[in-house]
Structures are given as structure tokens and as C-alpha cells.
mmCIF file of C-alpha atoms in Angstrom:
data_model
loop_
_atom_site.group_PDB
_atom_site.id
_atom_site.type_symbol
_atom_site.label_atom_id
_atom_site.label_comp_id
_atom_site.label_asym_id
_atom_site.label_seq_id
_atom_site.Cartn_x
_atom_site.Cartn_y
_atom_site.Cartn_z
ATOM 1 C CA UNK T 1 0.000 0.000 0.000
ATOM 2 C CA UNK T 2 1.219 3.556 -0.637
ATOM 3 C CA UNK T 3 -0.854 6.283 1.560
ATOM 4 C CA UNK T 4 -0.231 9.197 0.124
ATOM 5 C CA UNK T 5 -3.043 10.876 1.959
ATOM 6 C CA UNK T 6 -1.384 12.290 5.570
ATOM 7 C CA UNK T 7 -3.661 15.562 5.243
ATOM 8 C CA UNK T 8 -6.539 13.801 5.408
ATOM 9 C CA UNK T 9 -5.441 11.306 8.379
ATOM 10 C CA UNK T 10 -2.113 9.601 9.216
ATOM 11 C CA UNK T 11 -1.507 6.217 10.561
ATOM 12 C CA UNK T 12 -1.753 5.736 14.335
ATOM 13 C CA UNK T 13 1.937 4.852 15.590
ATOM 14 C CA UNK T 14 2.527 1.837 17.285
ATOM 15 C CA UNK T 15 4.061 3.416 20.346
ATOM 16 C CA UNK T 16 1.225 5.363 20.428
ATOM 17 C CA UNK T 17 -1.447 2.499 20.157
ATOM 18 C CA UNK T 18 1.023 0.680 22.916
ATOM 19 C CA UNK T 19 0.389 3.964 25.610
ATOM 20 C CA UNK T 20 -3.342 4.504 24.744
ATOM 21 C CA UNK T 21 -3.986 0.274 25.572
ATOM 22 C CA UNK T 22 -1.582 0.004 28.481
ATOM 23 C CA UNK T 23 -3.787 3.261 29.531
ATOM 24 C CA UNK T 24 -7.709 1.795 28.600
ATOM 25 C CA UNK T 25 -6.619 -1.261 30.796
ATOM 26 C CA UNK T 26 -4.651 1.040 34.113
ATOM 27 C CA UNK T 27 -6.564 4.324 34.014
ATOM 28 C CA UNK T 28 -9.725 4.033 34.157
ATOM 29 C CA UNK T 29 -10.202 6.045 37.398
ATOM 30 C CA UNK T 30 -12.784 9.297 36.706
ATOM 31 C CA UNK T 31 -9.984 12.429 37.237
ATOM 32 C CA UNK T 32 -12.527 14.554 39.015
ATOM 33 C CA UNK T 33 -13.106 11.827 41.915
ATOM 34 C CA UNK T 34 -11.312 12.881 45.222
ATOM 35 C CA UNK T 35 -9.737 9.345 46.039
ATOM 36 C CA UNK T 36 -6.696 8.238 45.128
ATOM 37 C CA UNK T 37 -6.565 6.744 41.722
ATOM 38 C CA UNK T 38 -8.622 9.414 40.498
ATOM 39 C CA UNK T 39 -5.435 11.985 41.508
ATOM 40 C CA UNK T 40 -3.236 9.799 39.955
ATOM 41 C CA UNK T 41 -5.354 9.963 36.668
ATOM 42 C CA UNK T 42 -5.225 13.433 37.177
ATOM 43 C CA UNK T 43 -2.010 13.842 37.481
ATOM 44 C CA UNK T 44 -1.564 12.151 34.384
ATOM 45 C CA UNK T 45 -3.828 14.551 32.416
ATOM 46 C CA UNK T 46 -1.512 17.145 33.828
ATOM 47 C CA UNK T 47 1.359 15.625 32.825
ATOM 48 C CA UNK T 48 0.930 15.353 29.651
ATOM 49 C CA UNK T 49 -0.953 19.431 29.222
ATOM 50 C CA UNK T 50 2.800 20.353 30.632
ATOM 51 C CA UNK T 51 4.270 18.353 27.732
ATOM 52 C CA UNK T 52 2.048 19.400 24.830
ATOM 53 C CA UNK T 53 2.749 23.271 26.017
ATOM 54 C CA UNK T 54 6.331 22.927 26.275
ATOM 55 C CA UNK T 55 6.172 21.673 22.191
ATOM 56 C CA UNK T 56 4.155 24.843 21.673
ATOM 57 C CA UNK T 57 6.546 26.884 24.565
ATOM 58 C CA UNK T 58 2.995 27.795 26.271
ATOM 59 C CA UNK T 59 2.432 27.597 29.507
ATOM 60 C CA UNK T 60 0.566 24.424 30.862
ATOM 61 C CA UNK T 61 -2.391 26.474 32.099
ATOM 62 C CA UNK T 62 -2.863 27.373 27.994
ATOM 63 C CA UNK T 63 -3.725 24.201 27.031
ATOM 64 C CA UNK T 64 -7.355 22.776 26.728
ATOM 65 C CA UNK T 65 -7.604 19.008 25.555
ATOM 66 C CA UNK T 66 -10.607 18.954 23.548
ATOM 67 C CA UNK T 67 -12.300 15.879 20.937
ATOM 68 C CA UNK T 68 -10.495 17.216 17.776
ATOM 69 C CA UNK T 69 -9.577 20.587 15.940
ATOM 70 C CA UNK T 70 -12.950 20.863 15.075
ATOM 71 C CA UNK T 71 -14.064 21.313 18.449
ATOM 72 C CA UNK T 72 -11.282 23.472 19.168
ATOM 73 C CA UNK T 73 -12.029 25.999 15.934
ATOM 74 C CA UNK T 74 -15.522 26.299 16.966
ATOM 75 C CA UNK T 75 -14.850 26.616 20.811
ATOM 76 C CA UNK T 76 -12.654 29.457 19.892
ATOM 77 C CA UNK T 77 -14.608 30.937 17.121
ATOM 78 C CA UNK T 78 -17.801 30.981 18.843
ATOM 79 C CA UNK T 79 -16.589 31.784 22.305
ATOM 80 C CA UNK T 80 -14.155 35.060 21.533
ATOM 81 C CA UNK T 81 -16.572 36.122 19.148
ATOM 82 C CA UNK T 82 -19.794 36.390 21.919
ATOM 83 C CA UNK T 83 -17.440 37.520 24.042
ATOM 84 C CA UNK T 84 -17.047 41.112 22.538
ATOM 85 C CA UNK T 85 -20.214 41.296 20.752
ATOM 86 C CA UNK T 86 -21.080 44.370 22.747
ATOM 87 C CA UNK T 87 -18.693 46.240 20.821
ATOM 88 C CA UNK T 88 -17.964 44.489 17.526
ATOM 89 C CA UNK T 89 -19.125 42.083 15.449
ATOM 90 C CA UNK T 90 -16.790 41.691 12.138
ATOM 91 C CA UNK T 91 -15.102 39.189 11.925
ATOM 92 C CA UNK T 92 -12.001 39.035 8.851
ATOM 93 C CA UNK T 93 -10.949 35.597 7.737
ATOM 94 C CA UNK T 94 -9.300 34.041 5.065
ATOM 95 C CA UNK T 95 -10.913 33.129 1.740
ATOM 96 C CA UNK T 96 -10.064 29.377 1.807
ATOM 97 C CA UNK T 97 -10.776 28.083 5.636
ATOM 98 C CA UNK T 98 -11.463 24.613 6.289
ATOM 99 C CA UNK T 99 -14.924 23.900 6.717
ATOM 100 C CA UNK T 100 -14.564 23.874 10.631
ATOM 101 C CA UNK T 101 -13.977 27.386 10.280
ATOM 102 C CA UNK T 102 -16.230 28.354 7.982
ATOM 103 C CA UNK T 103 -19.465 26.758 8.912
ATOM 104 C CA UNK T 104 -18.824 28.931 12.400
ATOM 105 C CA UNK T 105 -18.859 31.687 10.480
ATOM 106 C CA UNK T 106 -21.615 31.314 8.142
ATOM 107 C CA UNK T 107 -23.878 30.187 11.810
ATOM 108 C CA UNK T 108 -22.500 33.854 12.819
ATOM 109 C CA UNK T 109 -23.162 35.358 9.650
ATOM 110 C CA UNK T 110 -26.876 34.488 10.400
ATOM 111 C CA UNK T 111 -26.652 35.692 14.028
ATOM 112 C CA UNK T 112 -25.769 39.270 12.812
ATOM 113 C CA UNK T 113 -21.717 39.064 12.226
ATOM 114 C CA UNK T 114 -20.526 40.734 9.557
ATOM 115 C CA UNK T 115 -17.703 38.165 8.071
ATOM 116 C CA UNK T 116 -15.273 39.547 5.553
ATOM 117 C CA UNK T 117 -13.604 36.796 3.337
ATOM 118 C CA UNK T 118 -10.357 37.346 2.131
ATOM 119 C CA UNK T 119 -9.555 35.126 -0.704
ATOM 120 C CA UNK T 120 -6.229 33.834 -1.957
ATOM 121 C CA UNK T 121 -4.654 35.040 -5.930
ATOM 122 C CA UNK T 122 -4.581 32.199 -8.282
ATOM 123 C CA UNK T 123 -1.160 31.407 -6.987
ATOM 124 C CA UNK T 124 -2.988 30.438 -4.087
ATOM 125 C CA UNK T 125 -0.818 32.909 -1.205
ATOM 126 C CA UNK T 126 -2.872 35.285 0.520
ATOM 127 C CA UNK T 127 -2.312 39.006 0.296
ATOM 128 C CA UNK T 128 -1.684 39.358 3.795
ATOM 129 C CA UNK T 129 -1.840 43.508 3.386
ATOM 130 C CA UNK T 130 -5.491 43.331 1.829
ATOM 131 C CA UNK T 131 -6.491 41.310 5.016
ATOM 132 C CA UNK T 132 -4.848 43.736 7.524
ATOM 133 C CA UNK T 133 -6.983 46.538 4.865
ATOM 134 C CA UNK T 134 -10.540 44.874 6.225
ATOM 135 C CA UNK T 135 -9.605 45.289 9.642
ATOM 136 C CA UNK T 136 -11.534 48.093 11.341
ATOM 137 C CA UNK T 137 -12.278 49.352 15.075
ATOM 138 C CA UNK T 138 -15.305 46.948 15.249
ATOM 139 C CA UNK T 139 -13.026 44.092 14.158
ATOM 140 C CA UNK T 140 -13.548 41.222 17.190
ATOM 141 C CA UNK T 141 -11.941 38.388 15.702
ATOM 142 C CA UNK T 142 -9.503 37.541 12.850
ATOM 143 C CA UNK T 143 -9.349 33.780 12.348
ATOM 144 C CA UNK T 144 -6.344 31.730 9.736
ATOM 145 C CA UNK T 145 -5.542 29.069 8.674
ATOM 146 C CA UNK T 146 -1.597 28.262 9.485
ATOM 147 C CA UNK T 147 -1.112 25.694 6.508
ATOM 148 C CA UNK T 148 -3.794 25.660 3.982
ATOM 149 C CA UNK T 149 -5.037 21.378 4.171
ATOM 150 C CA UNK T 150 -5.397 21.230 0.187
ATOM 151 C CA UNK T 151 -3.016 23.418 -1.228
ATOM 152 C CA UNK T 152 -0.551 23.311 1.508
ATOM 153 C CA UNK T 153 -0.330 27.140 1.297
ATOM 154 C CA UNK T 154 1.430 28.686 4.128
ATOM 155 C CA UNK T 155 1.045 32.270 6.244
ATOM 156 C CA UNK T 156 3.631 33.914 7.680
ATOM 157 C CA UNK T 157 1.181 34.388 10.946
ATOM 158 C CA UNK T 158 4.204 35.355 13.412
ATOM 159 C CA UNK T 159 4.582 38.938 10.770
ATOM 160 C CA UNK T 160 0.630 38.922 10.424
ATOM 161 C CA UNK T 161 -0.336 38.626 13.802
ATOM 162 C CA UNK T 162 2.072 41.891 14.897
ATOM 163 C CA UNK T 163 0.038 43.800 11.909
ATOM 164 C CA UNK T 164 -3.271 42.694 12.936
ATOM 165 C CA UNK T 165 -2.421 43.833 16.900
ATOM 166 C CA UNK T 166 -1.151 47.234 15.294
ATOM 167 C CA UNK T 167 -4.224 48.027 13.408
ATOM 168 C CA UNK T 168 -6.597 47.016 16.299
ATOM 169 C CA UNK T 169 -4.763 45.922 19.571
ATOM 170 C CA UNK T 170 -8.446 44.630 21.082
ATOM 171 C CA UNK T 171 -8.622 42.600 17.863
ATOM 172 C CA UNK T 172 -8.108 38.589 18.826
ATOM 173 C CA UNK T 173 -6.484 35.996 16.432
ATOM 174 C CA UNK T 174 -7.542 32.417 16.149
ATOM 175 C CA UNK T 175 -5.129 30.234 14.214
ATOM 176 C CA UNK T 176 -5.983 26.603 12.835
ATOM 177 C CA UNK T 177 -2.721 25.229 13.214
ATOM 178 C CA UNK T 178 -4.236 21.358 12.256
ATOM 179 C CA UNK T 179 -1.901 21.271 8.828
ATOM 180 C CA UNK T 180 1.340 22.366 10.906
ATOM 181 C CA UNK T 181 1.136 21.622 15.043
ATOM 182 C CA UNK T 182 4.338 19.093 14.697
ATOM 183 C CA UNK T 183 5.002 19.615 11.508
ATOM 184 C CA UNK T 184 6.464 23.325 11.329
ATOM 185 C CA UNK T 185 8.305 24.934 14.599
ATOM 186 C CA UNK T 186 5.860 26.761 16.786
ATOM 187 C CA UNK T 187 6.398 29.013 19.000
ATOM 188 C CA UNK T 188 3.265 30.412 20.715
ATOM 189 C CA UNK T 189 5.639 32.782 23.051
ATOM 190 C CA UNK T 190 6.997 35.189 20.003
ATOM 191 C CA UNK T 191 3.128 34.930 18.112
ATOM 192 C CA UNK T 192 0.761 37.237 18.570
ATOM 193 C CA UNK T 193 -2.313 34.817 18.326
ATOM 194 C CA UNK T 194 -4.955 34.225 21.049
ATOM 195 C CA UNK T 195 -5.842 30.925 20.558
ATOM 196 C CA UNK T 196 -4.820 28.014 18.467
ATOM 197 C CA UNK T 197 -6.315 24.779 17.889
ATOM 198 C CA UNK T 198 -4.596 21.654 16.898
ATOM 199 C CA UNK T 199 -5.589 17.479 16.437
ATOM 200 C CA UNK T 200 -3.777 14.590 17.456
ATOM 201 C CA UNK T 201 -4.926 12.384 13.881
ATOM 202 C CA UNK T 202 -2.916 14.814 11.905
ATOM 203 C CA UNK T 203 0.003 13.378 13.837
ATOM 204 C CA UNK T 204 0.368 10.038 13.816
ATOM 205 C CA UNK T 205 -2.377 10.190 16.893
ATOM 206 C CA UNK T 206 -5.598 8.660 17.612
ATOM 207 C CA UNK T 207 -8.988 10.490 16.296
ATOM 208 C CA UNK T 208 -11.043 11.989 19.149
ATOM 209 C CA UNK T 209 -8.555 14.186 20.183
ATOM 210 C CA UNK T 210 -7.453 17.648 19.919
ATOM 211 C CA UNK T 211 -6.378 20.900 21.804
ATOM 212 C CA UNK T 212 -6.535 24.245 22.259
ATOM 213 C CA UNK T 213 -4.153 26.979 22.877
ATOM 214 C CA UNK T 214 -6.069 29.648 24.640
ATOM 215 C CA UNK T 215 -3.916 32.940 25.660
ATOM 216 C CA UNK T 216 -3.532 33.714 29.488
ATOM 217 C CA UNK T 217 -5.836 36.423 30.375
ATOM 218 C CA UNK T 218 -8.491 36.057 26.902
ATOM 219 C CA UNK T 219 -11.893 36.773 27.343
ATOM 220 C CA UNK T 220 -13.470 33.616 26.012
ATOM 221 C CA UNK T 221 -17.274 32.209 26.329
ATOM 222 C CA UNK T 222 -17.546 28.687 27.337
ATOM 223 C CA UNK T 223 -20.151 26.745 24.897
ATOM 224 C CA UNK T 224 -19.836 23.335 26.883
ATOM 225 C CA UNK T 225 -21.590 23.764 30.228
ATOM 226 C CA UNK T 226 -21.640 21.060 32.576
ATOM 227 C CA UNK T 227 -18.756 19.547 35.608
ATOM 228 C CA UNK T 228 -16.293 22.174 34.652
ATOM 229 C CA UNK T 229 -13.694 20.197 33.418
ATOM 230 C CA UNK T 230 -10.810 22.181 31.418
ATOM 231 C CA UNK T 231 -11.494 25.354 33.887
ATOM 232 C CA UNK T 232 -15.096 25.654 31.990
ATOM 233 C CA UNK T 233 -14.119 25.957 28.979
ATOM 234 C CA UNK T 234 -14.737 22.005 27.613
ATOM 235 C CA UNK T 235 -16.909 20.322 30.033
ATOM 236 C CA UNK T 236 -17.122 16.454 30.041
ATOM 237 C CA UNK T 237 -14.840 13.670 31.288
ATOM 238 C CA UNK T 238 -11.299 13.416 29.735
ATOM 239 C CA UNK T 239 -10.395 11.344 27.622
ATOM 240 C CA UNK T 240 -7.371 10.418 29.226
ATOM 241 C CA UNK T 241 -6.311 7.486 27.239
ATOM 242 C CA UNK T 242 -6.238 9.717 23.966
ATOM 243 C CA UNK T 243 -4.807 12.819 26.005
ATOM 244 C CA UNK T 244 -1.991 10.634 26.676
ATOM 245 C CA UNK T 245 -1.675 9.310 22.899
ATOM 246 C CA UNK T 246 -1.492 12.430 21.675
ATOM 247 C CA UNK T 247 1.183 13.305 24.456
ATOM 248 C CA UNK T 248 2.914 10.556 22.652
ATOM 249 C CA UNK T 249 2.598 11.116 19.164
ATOM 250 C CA UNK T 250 4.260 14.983 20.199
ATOM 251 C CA UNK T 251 6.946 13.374 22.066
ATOM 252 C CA UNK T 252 7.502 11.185 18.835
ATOM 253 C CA UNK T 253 7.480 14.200 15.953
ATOM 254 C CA UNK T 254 9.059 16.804 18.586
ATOM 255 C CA UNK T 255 12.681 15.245 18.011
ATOM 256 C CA UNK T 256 12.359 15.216 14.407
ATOM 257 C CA UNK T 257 10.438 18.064 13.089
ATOM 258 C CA UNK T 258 13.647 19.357 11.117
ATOM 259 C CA UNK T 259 14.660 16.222 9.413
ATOM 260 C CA UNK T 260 11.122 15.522 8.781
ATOM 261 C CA UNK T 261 10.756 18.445 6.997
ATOM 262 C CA UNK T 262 14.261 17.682 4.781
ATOM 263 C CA UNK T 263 12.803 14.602 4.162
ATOM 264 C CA UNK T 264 9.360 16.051 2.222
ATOM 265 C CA UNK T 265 11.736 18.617 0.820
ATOM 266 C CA UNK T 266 13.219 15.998 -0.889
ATOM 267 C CA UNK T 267 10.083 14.134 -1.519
ATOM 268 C CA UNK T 268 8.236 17.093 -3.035
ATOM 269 C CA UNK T 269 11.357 17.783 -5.413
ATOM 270 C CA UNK T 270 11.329 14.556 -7.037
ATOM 271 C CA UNK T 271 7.755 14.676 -7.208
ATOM 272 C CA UNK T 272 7.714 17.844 -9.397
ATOM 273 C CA UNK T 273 10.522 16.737 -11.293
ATOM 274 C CA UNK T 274 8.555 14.166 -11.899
ATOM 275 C CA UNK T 275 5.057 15.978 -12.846
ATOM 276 C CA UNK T 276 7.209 17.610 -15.605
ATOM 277 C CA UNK T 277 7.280 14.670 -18.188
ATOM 278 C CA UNK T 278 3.627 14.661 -18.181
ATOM 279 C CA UNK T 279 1.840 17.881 -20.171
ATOM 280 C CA UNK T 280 -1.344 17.953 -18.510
ATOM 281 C CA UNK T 281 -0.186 18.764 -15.480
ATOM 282 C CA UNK T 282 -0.836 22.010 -13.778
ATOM 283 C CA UNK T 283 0.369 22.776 -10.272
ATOM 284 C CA UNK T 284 -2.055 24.666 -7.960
ATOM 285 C CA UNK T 285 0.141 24.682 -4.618
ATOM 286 C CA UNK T 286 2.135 28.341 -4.638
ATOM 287 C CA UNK T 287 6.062 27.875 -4.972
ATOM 288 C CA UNK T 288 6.577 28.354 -1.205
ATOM 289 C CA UNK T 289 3.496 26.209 0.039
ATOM 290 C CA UNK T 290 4.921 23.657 2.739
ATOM 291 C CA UNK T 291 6.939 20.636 1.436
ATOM 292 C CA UNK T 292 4.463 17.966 3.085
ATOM 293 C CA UNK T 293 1.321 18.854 0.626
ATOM 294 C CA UNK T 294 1.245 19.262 -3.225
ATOM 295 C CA UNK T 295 -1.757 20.186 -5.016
ATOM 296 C CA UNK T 296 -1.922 20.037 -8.895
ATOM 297 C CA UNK T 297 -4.750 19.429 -11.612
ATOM 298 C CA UNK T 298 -3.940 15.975 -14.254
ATOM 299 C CA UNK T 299 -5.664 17.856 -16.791
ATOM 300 C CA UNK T 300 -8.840 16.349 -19.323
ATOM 301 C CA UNK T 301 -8.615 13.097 -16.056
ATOM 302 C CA UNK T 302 -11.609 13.464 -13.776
ATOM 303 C CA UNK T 303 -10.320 13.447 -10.503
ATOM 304 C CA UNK T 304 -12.574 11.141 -8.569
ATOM 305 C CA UNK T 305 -11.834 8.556 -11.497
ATOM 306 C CA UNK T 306 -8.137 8.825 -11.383
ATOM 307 C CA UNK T 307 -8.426 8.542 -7.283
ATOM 308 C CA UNK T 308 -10.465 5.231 -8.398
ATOM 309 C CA UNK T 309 -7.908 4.153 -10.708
ATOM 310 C CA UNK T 310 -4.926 4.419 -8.530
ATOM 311 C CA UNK T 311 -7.053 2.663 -5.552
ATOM 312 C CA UNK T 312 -6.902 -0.762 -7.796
ATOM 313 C CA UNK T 313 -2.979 -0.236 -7.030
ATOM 314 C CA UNK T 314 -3.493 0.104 -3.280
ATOM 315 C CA UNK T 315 -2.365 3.797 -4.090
ATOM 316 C CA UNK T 316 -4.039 6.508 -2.019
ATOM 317 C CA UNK T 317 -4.623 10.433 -3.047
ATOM 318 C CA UNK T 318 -7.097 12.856 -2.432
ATOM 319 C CA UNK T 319 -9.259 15.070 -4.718
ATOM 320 C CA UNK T 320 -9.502 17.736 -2.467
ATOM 321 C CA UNK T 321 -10.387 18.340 1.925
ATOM 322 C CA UNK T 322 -11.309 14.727 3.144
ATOM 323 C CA UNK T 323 -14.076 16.638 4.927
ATOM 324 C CA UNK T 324 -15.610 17.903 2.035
ATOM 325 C CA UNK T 325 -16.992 14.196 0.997
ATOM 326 C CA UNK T 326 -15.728 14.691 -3.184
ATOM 327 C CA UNK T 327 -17.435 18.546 -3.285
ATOM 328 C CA UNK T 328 -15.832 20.578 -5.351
ATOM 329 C CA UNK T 329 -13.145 22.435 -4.226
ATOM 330 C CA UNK T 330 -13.348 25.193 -1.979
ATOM 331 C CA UNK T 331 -10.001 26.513 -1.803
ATOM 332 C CA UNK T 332 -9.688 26.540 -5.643
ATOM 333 C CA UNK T 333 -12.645 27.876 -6.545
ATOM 334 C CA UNK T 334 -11.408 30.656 -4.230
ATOM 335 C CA UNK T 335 -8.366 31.109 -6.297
ATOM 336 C CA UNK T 336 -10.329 31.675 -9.245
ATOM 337 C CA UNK T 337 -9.107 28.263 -11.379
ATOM 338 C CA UNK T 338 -11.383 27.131 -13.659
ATOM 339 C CA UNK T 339 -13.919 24.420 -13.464
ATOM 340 C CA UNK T 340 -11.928 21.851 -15.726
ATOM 341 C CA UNK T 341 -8.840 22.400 -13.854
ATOM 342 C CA UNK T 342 -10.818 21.944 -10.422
ATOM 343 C CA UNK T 343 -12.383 18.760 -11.838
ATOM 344 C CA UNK T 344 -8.770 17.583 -12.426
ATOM 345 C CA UNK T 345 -6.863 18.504 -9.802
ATOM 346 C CA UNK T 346 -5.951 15.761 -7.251
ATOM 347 C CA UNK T 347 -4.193 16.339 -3.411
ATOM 348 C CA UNK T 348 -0.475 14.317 -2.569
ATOM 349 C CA UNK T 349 0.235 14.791 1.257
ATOM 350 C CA UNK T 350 3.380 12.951 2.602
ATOM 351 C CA UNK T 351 3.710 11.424 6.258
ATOM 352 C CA UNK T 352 6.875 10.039 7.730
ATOM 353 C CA UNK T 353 6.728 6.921 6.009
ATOM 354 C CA UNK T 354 6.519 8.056 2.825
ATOM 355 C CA UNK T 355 9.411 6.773 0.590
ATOM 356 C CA UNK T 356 11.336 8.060 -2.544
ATOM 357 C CA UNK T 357 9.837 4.495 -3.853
ATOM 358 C CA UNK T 358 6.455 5.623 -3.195
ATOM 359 C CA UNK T 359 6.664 8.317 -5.548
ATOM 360 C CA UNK T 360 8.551 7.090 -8.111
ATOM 361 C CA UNK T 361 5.205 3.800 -8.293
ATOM 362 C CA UNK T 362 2.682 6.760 -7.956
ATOM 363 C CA UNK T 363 4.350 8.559 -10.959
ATOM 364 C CA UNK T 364 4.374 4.929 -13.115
ATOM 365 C CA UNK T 365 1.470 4.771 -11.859
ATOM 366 C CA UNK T 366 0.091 8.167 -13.485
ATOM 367 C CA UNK T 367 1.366 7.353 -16.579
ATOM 368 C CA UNK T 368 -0.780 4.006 -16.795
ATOM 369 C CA UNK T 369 -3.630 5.995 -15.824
ATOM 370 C CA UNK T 370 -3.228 8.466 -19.221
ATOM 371 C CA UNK T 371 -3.071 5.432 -20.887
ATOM 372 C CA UNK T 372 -5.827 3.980 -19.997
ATOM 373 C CA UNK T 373 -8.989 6.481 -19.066
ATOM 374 C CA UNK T 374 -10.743 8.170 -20.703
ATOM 375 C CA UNK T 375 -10.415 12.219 -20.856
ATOM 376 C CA UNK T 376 -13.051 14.569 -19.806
ATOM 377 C CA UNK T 377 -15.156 15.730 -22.394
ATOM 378 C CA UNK T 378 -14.774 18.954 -23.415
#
């Protein structure tokens, strides 16, 4: 099998499985009880908030474990949003936000929010000056996304975050870090943002799990009422055996985030290389997207029926955001490309175990697919 697919999901490591069954058998104590296994459980869940902030340099008190980034986008969304809708309600975001951003917005939209998009060029890089441009003095909330999940486009939020704060220092930031917590060097300390929101199944963790940076000292709604668990803000019992797995999966990526990225450097080169025999091939990711996602249209090739045709292989791509169930895509129909390159264009994301191998069968692979299908019709 080749899995070329790591934005959608990655593989669950196997020291990671090993910690979250050793933990489903040991720990099954309720952390809120006042006896004695329920402190140790606790102290577990503490131990491993301290270790996911020091990967992020937060402080341990900035760290919410919630059920995945989607929780965490619309905890944050919703929450610093009502929480200064006395005295603003825009809201400026980025043309091409996954849908766990957008759907917020939209809901706020119909609540009375004004939301100004910002969309991306046809390169597919935002023009971080027109975004700072649509920021105004009843501007509550500015929400990004760190590394765009079909493109792999990338913003430079540590430069954007001191604009934004210059323009309107009672302005908050959300980031949606999901494409780059482990993946790119973050360092929460020297960013500007308010809250950030992350998922351990991006990772090489288990799904139902995520967090939340949440700056100390931001005014923040809670949406989840109920035992106050995570100081208010995400009531419910924790889900310590997945807290722990994703403690693990950071503990795993945090020693090689830098030779990870060489490694889909070098991946993504021969890739492209690659991609230049063929000419029907258009690439949609900008020149400086991250080296871990490549987006590019296989021109006159549906596709959902090249996805099809590689799956006989046991080779696995993406036509666009997992979440968006085969729509059409968002982010490039933000960018302006046309229909038939939309319908074409088809999502490579690399994950650790990705090999030079792997994309040197994928590319054979293309080539028996021109063979062999049909084109579109014009």
C-alpha cells in the first residue's frame, strides 16, 4: 500500500497504540473523583498538558484538551466572538478556511456578524496587506488558517499577527494550526495569536482528540456547560487514554520536526521533477506552500476517477479536503481556477513513512492511468 493521503489522516503509531492500551486497561479512574486513583489519573492529564505546552513553549495552564480541531475551531470561534459582541461584530478571515472554520462563520453570519472573506490570488498565497486593509475598530476576531489542508499554502502568521495587533490591539487571532502543530516549529511565546487549535490524527495520533491553545488572560465564552472540566471551557470527562496518545505522538514528531521536513523537501522535489514529463499537469500549490502537501490538476482526467484508478494499485490520493466528501473544491474555486482544472486537480500529502519508492510507483502509476482512461469531455 502507498498512503499518500497524511492531510486527510495519518496512521496511528505503534508506540502510540502501545500507551493509549496500556492506559484503557490502568486508568480508568474518573480524574474529578477525590480518592486516590482518580489523583493519579489526574495527574496524568496534567502531565501530559505540561508536555504538549512545552512543544508549543505555552504555559501548561494554555492548554485545553478537547475531541479534535474541530471542536477546538468552533470553541474558539464561537466563544471570543460572543465575548465582545457588545462592541464588535466583524469578523475578517481568510478566503479558503477549512470547513470547521467556515461553517462557524456562516452560523454567525446568520446571528448578525458581519464576516469579511479574504480570498487567496490564483497562486494560491494570501495578500496578507489586503487582510490587515478589512480590519476596522469593530473588528472582534480575525481567524487563519496556518497551513492551507489542500493546497498546503502557508502564512507567515508570526509577521501577520504583529500587523493585525497594530491596526486594532483589542482585535483577537484564532489560528488553525491542524496542517502544521508538529510539523512546522511553533512558537506560541513570540506569536501574537490568542488561541490556536490543533488534532492529534494529523500526527500520527488517535482520532477523538485535539487541543486548544487559549492565551492567558483572553476573554473567552464557554459553549460546553456542565462539571467544569478544562477550567469551563470544555466540560465532560477526559479522555485520558487519547490525552496521553497524543502526548505521545508529540513526544515522537518533537525530536524530528527538522529532518522531517528535509525529508518532504526531498520528496516534493522529485515529485515535481517528476510531474514535468507529463503535459497535462498544472500545479495549484504556490512555490513556497509547505513541502508535506502538493496540489496540482492531471488535466482532461476526472479526478474522482483517477483517485479510483490508482485505488486498484493500493495507491491513495485525495481530490480535495477529506471533509468535504468529493465537493468541489473550496479553496480553488477561491483562487479563481477554472472548473476543468478543479475537476482535475488531485491532493499528494506525505507522512513520515513516505518513501522516494512511493513516488517514483505513484508517478508509473500516473502514466498508466493516461493510458488507460478516458479524458473529460470537453
Amino acid at each position: 500500500m502507498i498512503y499518500l493521503d497524511n492531510a486527510a489522516t495519518t496512521p496511528v503509531h505503534p508506540d502510540v497504540a502501545q500507551v493509549i492500551a496500556k492506559s484503557l486497561c490502568e486508568d480508568f479512574a474518573n480524574p474529578s473523583s477525590l480518592y486516590k486513583i482518580g489523583a493519579v489519573t489526574e495527574n496524568k492529564i496534567n502531565k501530559a498538558r505540561s508536555s504538549v505546552a512545552r512543544h508549543l513553549n505555552a504555559k501548561d495552564d494554555e492548554i485545553y484538551f478537547t475531541s479534535c480541531a474541530t471542536e477546538s475551531n468552533n470553541i474558539a470561534i464561537y466563544g471570543l466572538a460572543m465575548a465582545r459582541k457588545n462592541w464588535a461584530n466583524k469578523i475578517v478571515t481568510t478566503g479558503y478556511e477549512h470547513p470547521a472554520v467556515r461553517n462557524p462563520l456562516e452560523n454567525l453570519k446568520n446571528m448578525g456578524y458581519t464576516i469579511v472573506n479574504v480570498n487567496p490570488k490564483e497562486d494560491g498565497n494570501i495578500d496578507t496587506n489586503e487582510l490587515i486593509d478589512a480590519i476596522d475598530s469593530k473588528t472582534a476576531l480575525v481567524t487563519i488558517i496556518h497551513v492551507n489542508n489542500e493546497t498546503g499554502a502557508i502564512i507567515d502568521i508570526k509577521n501577520l499577527c504583529e500587523k493585525i495587533k497594530q491596526k486594532n490591539k483589542r482585535t483577537v487571532i484564532h489560528i488553525d494550526a491542524t496542517q502544521s502543530f508538529m510539523k512546522i516549529p511553533i512558537d506560541i511565546s513570540k506569536i501574537m495569536a490568542d488561541t490556536l487549535s490543533f488534532s492529534a490524527h494529523k500526527i500520527n495520533g488517535p482520532k477523538g482528540i485535539g487541543g486548544l491553545y487559549i492565551r492567558k488572560g483572553t476573554n473567552i465564552k464557554s459553549l460546553m456547560v456542565g462539571g467544569g472540566q478544562e477550567k469551563g471551557i470544555r466540560a465532560g470527562t477526559e479522555n485520558i487514554h487519547y490525552i496521553l496518545g497524543l502526548e505521545k505522538a508529540c513526544e515522537i514528531l518533537a525530536k524530528n520536526i527538522k529532518s522531517n521536513l528535509s525529508h518532504y523537501s526531498v520528496l516534493k522535489e522529485r515529485l515535481i521533477q517528476n510531474l514535468k514529463q507529463f503535459d497535462n499537469v498544472i500545479i495549484n500549490s504556490p512555490e513556497n506552500a509547505v513541502p508535506y502537501t502538493i496540489n496540482f490538476s492531471f488535466m482532461n482526467y476526472r479526478s474522482e476517477t483517477l483517485l479510483h484508478f490508482l485505488e486498484q494499485d493500493e495507491i491513495y490520493i485525495s481530490s480535495g479536503s477529506a471533509c468535504s466528501k468529493g465537493s468541489a473544491s473550496h479553496t480553488l474555486s477561491s483562487m479563481g481556477l477554472s472548473d476543468k482544472r478543479i475537476d482535475s486537480a488531485i491532493r499528494v500529502s506525505f507522512g513520515t513513512n513516505t518513501t522516494e519508492e512511493d513516488i517514483d510507483k505513484f508517478i508509473q502509476a500516473l502514466k498508466n492511468a493516461k493510458e488507460k482512461l478516458q479524458k473529460v469531455k470537453k
